[in-house]
XYZ file of C-alpha atoms in Angstrom:
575
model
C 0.000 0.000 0.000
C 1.347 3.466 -1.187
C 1.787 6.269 1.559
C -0.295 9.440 -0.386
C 0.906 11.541 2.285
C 4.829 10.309 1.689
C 3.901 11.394 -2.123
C 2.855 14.521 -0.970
C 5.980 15.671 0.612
C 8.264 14.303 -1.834
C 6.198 15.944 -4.564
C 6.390 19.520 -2.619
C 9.975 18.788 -2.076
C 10.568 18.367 -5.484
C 8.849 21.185 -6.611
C 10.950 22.891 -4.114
C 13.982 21.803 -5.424
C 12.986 22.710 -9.373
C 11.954 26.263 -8.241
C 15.687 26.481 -6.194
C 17.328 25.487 -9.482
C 15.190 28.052 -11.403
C 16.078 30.758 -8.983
C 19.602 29.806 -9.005
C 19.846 30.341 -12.946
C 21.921 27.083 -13.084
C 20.293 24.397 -15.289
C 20.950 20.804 -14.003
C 21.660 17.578 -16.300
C 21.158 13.965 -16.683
C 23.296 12.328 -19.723
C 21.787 8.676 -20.474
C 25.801 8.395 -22.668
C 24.194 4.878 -24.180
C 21.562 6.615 -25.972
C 23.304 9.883 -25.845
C 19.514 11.237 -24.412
C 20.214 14.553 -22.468
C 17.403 16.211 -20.303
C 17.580 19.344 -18.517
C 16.085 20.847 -15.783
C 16.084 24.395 -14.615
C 16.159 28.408 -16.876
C 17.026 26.233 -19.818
C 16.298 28.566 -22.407
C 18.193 31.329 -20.923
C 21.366 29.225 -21.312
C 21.128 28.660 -24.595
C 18.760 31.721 -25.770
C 17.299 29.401 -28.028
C 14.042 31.266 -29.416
C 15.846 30.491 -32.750
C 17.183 26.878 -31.922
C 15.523 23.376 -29.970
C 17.080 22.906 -26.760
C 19.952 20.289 -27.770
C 18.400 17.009 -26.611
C 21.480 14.488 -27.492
C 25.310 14.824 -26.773
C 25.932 15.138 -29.895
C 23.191 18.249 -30.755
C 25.033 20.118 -27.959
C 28.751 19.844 -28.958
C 27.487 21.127 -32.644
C 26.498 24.077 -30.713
C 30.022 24.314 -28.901
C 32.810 26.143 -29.746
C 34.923 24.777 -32.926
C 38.605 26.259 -30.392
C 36.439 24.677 -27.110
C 35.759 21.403 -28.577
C 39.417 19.483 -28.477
C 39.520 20.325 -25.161
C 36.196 19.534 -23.523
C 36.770 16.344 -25.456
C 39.940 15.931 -23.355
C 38.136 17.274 -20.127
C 35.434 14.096 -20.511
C 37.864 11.590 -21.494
C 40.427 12.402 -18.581
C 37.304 12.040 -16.235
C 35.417 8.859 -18.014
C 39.135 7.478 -17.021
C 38.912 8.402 -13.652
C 41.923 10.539 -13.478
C 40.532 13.841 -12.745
C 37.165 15.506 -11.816
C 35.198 17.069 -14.991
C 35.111 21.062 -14.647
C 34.802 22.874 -18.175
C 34.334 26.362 -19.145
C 33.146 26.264 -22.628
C 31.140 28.503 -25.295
C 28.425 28.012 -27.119
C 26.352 29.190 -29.981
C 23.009 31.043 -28.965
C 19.970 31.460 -31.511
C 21.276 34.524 -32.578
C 24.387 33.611 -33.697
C 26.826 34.385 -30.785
C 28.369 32.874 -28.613
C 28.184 33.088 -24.553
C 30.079 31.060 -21.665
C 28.993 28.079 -19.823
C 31.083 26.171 -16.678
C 29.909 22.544 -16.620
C 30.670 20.627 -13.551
C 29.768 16.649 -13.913
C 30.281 13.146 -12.379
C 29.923 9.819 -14.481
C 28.150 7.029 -13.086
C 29.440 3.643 -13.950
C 27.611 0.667 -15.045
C 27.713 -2.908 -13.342
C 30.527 -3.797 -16.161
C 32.673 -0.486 -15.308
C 31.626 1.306 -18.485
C 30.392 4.389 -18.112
C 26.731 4.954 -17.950
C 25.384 7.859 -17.224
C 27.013 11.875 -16.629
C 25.196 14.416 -14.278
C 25.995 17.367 -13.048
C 25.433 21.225 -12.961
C 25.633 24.195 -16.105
C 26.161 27.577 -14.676
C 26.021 30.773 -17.450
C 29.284 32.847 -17.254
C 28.946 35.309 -20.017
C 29.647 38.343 -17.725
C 31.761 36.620 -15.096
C 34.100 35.884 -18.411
C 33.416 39.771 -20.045
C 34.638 41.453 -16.801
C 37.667 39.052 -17.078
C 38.417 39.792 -20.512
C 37.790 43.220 -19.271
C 40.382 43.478 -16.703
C 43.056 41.284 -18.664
C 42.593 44.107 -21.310
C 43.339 46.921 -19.304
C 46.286 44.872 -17.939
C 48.074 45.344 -21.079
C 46.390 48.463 -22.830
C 45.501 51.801 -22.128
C 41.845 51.923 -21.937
C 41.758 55.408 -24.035
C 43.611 54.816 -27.122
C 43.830 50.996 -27.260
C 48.190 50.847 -27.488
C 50.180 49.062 -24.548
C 49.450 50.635 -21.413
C 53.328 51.485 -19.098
C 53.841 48.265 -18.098
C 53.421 46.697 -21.012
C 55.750 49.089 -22.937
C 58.705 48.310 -20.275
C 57.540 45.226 -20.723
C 58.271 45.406 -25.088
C 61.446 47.518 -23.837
C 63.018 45.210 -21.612
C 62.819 42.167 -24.227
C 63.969 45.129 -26.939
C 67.380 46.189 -25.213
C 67.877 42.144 -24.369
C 67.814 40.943 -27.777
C 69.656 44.066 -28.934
C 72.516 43.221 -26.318
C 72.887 39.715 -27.434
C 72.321 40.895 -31.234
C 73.907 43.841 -31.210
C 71.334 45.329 -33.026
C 70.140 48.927 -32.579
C 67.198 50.839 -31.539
C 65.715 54.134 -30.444
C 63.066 54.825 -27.607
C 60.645 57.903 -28.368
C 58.545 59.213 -26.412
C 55.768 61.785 -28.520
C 54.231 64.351 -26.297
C 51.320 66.792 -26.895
C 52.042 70.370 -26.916
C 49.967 71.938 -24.270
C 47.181 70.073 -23.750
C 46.271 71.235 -21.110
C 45.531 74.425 -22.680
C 43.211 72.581 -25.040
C 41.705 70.426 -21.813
C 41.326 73.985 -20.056
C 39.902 75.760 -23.446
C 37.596 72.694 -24.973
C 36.744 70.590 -22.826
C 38.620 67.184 -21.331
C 36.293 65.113 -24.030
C 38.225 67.387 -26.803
C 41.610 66.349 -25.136
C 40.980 63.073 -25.413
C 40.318 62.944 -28.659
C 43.420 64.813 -29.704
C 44.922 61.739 -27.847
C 42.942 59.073 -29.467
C 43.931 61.128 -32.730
C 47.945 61.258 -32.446
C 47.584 57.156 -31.714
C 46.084 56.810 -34.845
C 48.550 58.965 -36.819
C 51.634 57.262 -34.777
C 50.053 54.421 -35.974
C 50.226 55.635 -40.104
C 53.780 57.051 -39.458
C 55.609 54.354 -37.897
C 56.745 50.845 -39.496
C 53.838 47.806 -38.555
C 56.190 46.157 -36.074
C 56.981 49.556 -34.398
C 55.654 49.066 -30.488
C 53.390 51.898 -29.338
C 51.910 52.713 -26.079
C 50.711 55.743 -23.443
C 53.191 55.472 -20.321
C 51.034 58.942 -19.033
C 48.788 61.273 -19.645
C 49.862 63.340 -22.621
C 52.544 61.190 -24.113
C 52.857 58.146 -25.941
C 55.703 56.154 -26.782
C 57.066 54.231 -29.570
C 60.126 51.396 -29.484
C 61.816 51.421 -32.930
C 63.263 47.846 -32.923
C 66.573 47.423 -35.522
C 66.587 50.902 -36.445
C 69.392 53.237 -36.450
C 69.458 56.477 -35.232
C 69.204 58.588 -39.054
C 65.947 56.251 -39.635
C 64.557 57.363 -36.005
C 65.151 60.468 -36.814
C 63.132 60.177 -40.117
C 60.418 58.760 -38.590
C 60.272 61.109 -35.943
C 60.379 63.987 -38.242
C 57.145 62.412 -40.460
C 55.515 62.445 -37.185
C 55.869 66.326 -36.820
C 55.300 66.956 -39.689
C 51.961 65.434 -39.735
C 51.041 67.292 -36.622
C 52.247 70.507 -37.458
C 50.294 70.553 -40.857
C 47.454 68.494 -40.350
C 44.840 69.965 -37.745
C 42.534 67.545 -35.713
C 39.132 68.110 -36.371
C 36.974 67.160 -33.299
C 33.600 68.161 -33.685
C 33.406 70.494 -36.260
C 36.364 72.349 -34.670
C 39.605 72.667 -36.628
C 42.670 72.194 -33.598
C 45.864 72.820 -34.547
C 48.414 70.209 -32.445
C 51.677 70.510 -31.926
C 53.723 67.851 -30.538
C 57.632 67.323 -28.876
C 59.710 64.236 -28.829
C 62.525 62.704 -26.999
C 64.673 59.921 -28.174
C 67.305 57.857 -26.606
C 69.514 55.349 -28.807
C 70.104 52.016 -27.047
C 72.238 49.918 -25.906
C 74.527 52.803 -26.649
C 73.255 55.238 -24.150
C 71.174 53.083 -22.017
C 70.953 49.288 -20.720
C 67.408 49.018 -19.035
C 63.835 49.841 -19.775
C 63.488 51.976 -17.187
C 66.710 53.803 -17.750
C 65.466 54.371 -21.354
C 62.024 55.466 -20.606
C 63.563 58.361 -17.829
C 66.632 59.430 -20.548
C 63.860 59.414 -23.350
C 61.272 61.797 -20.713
C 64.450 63.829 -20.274
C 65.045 64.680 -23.849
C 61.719 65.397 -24.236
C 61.870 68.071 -21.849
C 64.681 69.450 -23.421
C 62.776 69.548 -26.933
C 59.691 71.312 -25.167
C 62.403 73.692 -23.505
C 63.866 74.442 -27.150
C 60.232 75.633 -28.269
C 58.130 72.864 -28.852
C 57.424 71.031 -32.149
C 60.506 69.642 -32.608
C 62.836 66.626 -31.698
C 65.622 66.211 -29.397
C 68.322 63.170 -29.016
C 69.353 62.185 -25.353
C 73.101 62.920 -24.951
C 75.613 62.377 -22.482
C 78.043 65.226 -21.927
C 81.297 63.628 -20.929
C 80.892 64.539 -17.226
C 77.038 62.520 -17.439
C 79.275 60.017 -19.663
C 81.918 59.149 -16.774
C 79.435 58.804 -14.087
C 77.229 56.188 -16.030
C 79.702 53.872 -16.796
C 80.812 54.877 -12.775
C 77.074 53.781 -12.331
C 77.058 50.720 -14.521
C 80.280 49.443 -12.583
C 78.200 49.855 -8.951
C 75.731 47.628 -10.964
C 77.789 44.811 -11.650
C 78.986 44.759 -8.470
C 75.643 44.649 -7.006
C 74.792 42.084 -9.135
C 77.534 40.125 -8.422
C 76.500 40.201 -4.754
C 73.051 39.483 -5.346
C 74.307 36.357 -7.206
C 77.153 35.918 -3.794
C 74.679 35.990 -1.262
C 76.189 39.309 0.035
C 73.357 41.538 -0.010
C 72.255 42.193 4.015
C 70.127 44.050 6.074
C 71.332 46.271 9.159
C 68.148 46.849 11.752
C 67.006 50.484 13.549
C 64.899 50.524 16.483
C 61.457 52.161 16.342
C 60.689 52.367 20.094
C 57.450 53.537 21.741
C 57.767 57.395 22.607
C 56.783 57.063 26.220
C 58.823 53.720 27.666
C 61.438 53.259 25.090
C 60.486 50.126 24.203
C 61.270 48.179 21.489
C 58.356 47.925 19.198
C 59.875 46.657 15.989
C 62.960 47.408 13.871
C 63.411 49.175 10.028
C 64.994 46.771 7.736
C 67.623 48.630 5.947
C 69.664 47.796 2.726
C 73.701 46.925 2.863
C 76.011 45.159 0.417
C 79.082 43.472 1.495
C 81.781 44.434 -1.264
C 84.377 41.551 -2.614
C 86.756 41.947 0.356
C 84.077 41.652 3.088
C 83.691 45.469 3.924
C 80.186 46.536 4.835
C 78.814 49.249 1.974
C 75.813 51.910 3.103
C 73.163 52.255 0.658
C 73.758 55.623 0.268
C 76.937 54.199 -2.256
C 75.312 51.984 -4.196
C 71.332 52.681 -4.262
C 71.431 55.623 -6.337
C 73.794 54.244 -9.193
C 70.709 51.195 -9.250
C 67.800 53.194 -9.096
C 69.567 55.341 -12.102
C 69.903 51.238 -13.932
C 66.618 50.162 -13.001
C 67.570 47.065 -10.192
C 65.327 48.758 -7.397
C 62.653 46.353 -8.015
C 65.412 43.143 -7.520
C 66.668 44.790 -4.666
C 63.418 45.120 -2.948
C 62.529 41.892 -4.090
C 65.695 40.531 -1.907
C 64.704 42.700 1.318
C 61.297 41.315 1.019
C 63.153 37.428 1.217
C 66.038 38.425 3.488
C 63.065 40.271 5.844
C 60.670 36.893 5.941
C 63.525 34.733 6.650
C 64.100 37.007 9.621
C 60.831 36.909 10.904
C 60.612 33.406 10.341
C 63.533 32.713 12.284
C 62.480 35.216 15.123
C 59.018 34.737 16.000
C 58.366 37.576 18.324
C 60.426 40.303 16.010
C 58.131 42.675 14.119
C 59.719 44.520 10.984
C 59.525 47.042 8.645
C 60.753 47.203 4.995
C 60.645 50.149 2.308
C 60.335 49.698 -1.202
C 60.649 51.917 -3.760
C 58.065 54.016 -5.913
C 58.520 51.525 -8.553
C 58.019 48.457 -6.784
C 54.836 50.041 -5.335
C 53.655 49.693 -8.677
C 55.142 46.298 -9.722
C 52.792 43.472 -9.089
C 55.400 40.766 -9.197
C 56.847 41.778 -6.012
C 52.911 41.873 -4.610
C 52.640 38.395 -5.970
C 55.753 36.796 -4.400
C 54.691 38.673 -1.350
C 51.280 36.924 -1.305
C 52.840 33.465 -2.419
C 55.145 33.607 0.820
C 52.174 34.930 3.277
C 48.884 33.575 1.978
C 47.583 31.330 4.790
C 50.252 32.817 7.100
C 48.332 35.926 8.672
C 50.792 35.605 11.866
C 54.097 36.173 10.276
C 52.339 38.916 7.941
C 51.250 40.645 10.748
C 54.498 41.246 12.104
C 55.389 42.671 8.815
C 55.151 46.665 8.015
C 55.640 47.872 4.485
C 56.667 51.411 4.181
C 56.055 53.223 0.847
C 56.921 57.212 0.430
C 54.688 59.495 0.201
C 55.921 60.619 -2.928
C 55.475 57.721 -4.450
C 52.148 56.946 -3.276
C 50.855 60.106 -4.732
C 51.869 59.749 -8.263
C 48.574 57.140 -8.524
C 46.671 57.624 -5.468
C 44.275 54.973 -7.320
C 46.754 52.389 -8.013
C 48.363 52.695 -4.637
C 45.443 52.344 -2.681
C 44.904 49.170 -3.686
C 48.283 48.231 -3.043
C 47.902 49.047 0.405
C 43.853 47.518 -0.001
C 45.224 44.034 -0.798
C 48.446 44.221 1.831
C 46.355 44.684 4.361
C 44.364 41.943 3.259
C 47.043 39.989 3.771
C 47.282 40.849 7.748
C 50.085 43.377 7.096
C 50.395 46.696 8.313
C 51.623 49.707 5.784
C 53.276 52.632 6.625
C 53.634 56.152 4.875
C 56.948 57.176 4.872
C 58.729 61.012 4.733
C 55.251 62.242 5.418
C 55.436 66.119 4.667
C 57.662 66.024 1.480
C 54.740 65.806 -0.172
C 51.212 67.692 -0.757
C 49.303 64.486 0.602
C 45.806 66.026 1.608
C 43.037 64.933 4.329
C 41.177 63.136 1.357
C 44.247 61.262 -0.074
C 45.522 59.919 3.554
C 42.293 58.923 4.002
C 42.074 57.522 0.412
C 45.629 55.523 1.407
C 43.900 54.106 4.586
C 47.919 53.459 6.133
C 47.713 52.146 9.488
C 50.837 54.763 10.267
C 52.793 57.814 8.678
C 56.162 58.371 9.294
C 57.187 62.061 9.577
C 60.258 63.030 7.602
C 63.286 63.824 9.038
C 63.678 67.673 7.911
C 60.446 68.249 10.395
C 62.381 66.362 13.504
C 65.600 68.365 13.545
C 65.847 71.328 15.525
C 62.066 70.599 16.464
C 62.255 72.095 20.451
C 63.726 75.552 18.630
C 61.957 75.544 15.073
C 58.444 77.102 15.438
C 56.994 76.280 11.886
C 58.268 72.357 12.071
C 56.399 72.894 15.513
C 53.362 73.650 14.192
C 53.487 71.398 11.249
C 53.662 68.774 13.768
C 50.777 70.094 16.080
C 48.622 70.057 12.640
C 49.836 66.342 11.385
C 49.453 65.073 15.179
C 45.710 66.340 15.126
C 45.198 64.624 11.071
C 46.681 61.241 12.173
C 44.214 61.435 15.477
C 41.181 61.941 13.473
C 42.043 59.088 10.833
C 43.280 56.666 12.903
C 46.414 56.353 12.502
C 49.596 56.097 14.444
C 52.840 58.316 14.315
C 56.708 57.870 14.208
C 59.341 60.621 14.089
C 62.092 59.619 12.376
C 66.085 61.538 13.158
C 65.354 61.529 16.917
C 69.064 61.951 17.549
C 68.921 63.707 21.389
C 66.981 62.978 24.517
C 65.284 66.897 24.455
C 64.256 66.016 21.028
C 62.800 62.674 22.250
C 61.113 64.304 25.585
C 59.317 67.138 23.544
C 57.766 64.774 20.919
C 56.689 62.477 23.279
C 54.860 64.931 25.425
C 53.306 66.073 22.027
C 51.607 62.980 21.486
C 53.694 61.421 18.665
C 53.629 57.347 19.594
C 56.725 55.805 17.690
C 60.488 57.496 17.803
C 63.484 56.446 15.494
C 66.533 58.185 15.457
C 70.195 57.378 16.668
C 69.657 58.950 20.098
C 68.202 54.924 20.609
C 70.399 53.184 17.966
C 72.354 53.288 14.819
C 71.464 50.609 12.027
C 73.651 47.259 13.047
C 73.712 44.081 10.932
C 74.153 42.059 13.973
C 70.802 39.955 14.150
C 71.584 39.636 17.596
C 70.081 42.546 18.176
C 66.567 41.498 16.918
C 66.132 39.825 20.149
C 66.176 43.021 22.525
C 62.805 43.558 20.914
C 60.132 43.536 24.154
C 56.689 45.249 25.203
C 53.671 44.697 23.112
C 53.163 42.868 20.281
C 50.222 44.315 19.570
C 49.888 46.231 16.188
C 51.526 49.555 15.797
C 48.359 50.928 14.137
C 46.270 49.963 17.272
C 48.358 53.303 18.989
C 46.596 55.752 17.112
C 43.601 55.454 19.017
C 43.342 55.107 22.547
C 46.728 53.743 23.605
């Protein structure tokens, strides 16, 4: 006898279920793979938009409706998992009614008959179309500028550093030009910023018809493009260059009826002659332009080395190789400053600073070898080894808490975010005993880009720190924009502070700012004890200075670290 009241439930509770798949948008399946029978359940014709074609009812009527590049490996996909050697998850197009196509993730299991053949497939179609737009979407602006369509910067250092490599092993030459509009911000101010852009979206398209199809171009900033003229001399560049200007100068851009006459400047550095890295080339390149504005505009201007600028590159070039060599040795280090809580003097975590050992063993400051590697473009390895050298560290001391800078560039660079992230991800208690310091400098240069930078570290459990505070023009709205857990104010504001009203007042002022937000305070250059006393009683919470110790490379010291181990942001409010 049959329980009606069993049949009842299960009935509701299917009709449950079919209304929860509806809702979902996900369309579940049933494969019968001996008679090749599909049937669907769930918002099955809003997969498929098929007002123009049936529902595919067989294996078979749906893979005519895949992709032809999807179908090899979906194939794969089903065969790998009809194996047993892996699970089946595909993302796959397919062809609507009208034509197109749109994304689908398929997630299955095979059943197996009595023999071990496999019998049936089941398993869940989700529609991706926009999940898979706003990925193309973002890989897009990865790589291009959003406004003209070229490479974006990174992608152009990214065609410049594979230029100068093959040119090096080669010896083949090239020239790095950098195009930039003659005030445009007078047309911006005197049009409109919709004008301006299409002045910009104009010169791409001209760069385009002047230079040679494999010709690289891109928009590093604003007003400026730039072009890398692989195997070409320095006569052709300058042919090229001057077909450029002169379809500027003589053409007008017509934007809406209005007839704009555009001038525009150029810079151009050879390499390898005058330069060895990408980001070498792009600054030389940005200086030459300048020089071509400062000569009047519409015209073109070669980077050259007087023999002064000439003797301290290759003086440069030979700090590089050395500090290559000791990246290679093992012999870059870091020395460690106390940061010490302004009221007990107690340790609260140390500044990881850079030092190089040279061949015979001697200790080098950074002061002797950073700038000749900022000027060849090795920041970004450098920090990358300070971010290793610092983990290690706080790996191997697990109550230390430390800080590392790294440089404007690296603030940009996500490789050095991603091997950050690699190291840390799952590890939130040795990244919270980490504090990344950017300037402020740098972080103002792309407020946008940087806040997310110190979005996703923080993410991570670190803290992130705004160094030389006050050598900028950071407002209210872009520290709050930043959302640092501290700001560190520069050193020019700390010396002579008990007898220099203004740096007095400036810190009254930044002592009230960092209060409202949040955020916690260190002076750097405390070098005496009034000094010390006098910021302490004005409320600043973190001192640094050599008054309470020089950088030492002696990792013994690491271990004099005591007090709280609390955050240093949790001293802004309340401590």
């Amino acid at each position: 006898m049959i329980d009606a009241t069993n049949e009842d439930d299960t009935g509701m509770e299917l009709g449950r279920l079919r209304a929860a798949i509806r809702a979902s948008g996900d369309v579940v399946y049933d494969w019968d793979l001996a008679t090749d029978r599909i049937v669907f359940g769930g918002d099955v014709e809003a997969l498929f938009e098929s007002n123009d074609l049936p529902v595919p009812r067989s294996g078979e009527e749906l893979q005519l409706r895949v992709s032809p590049e999807d179908i090899p490996r979906r194939r794969r996909l089903l065969s790998d998992h009809f194996a047993g050697s892996t699970n089946y998850d595909c993302e796959f197009r397919i062809r609507t009614g009208q034509g197109d196509f749109q994304w689908l993730h398929d997630r299955g299991s095979v059943q197996y008959s009595p023999a071990g053949v496999p019998a049936r497939m089941t398993g869940v179609i989700r529609l991706i179309t926009l999940r898979k737009r706003h990925e193309e979407r973002l890989q897009y602006l990865a790589n291009f500028d959003d406004l003209t369509g070229h490479y974006n910067k990174l992608r152009m250092r990214e065609a410049l550093e594979h230029a100068l490599t093959q040119s090096q092993r080669f010896g083949q030459p090239g020239v790095y030009i950098v195009i930039g509009i003659d005030y445009l911000d007078r047309i911006n101010t005197g049009y409109g910023y919709e004008v301006g852009d299409a002045v910009l979206i104009e010169l791409g398209r001209r760069l385009d018809d002047c230079l040679r199809a494999a010709d690289v171009i891109g928009r590093p900033s604003g007003d400026c493009f730039g072009a890398l003229l692989s195997v070409c001399s320095k006569d052709k560049a300058r042919a090229a260059a001057e077909r450029i200007l002169q379809r500027m100068r003589e053409n007008p851009v017509v934007v809406a009826g209005e007839r704009i006459h555009v001038t525009v400047s150029i810079g151009a550095v050879a390499f390898c002659r005058e330069s060895k890295t990408a980001v070498d080339t792009m600054t030389k390149a940005e200086s030459a332009l300048q020089q071509a504005k400062a000569a009047g505009r519409d015209c073109l201007r070669f980077y050259e080395l007087s023999e002064a600028q000439r003797l301290d590159y290759r003086a440069s070039m030979d700090v590089g190789e050395e500090v290559q060599e000791a990246l290679h040795d093992g012999r870059i280090a870091l020395s460690y400053q106390p940061v010490v809580d302004a009221q007990s003097h107690a340790v609260r975590y140390f500044e990881c600073l850079v030092r190089m050992y040279d061949r015979s063993g001697a200790l080098v400051p950074a002061a002797e070898f950073i700038p000749a590697i900022e000027q060849l473009g090795l920041m970004r390895t450098i920090d990358n080894r300070v971010r290793d050298l610092a983990l290690a560290a706080l790996e191997r001391y697990p109550d230390v808490r430390l800080a590392i800078n790294i440089s404007g560039l690296t603030a940009t660079e996500r490789s050095w975010q991603r091997g950050l992230i690699a190291r840390l991800k799952g590890r939130r208690e040795l990244a919270s005993r980490l504090v990344v310091e950017i300037t402020e400098t740098a972080a103002l240069m792309d407020i946008d880009e940087t806040s997310r930078f110190v979005a996703s570290l923080r993410t991570l459990g670190c803290e992130v720190a705004l160094d030389d505070f006050g050598s900028g023009f950071t407002t209210f709205h872009h520290l709050r924009a930043l959302t640092v857990d501290v700001v560190k104010i520069d050193g020019s504001f700390i010396r002579d502070i008990t007898t220099d009203k203004e740096n007095q007042i400036f810190i009254r002022n930044l002592l009230a700012l960092a209060q409202t937000l949040g955020v916690a305070t260190v002076a750097e250059c405390v070098e005496t004890r009034e000094d010390a006393d006098y910021l302490s009683a004005e409320g600043v919470d973190l001192l640094q200075g050599y008054y309470f110790g020089r950088p030492d490379v002696d990792e013994r010291l690491l271990r004099l670290q005591q007090g709280d181990a609390a955050p240093i942001g949790a001293l802004a409010v309340g401590d």
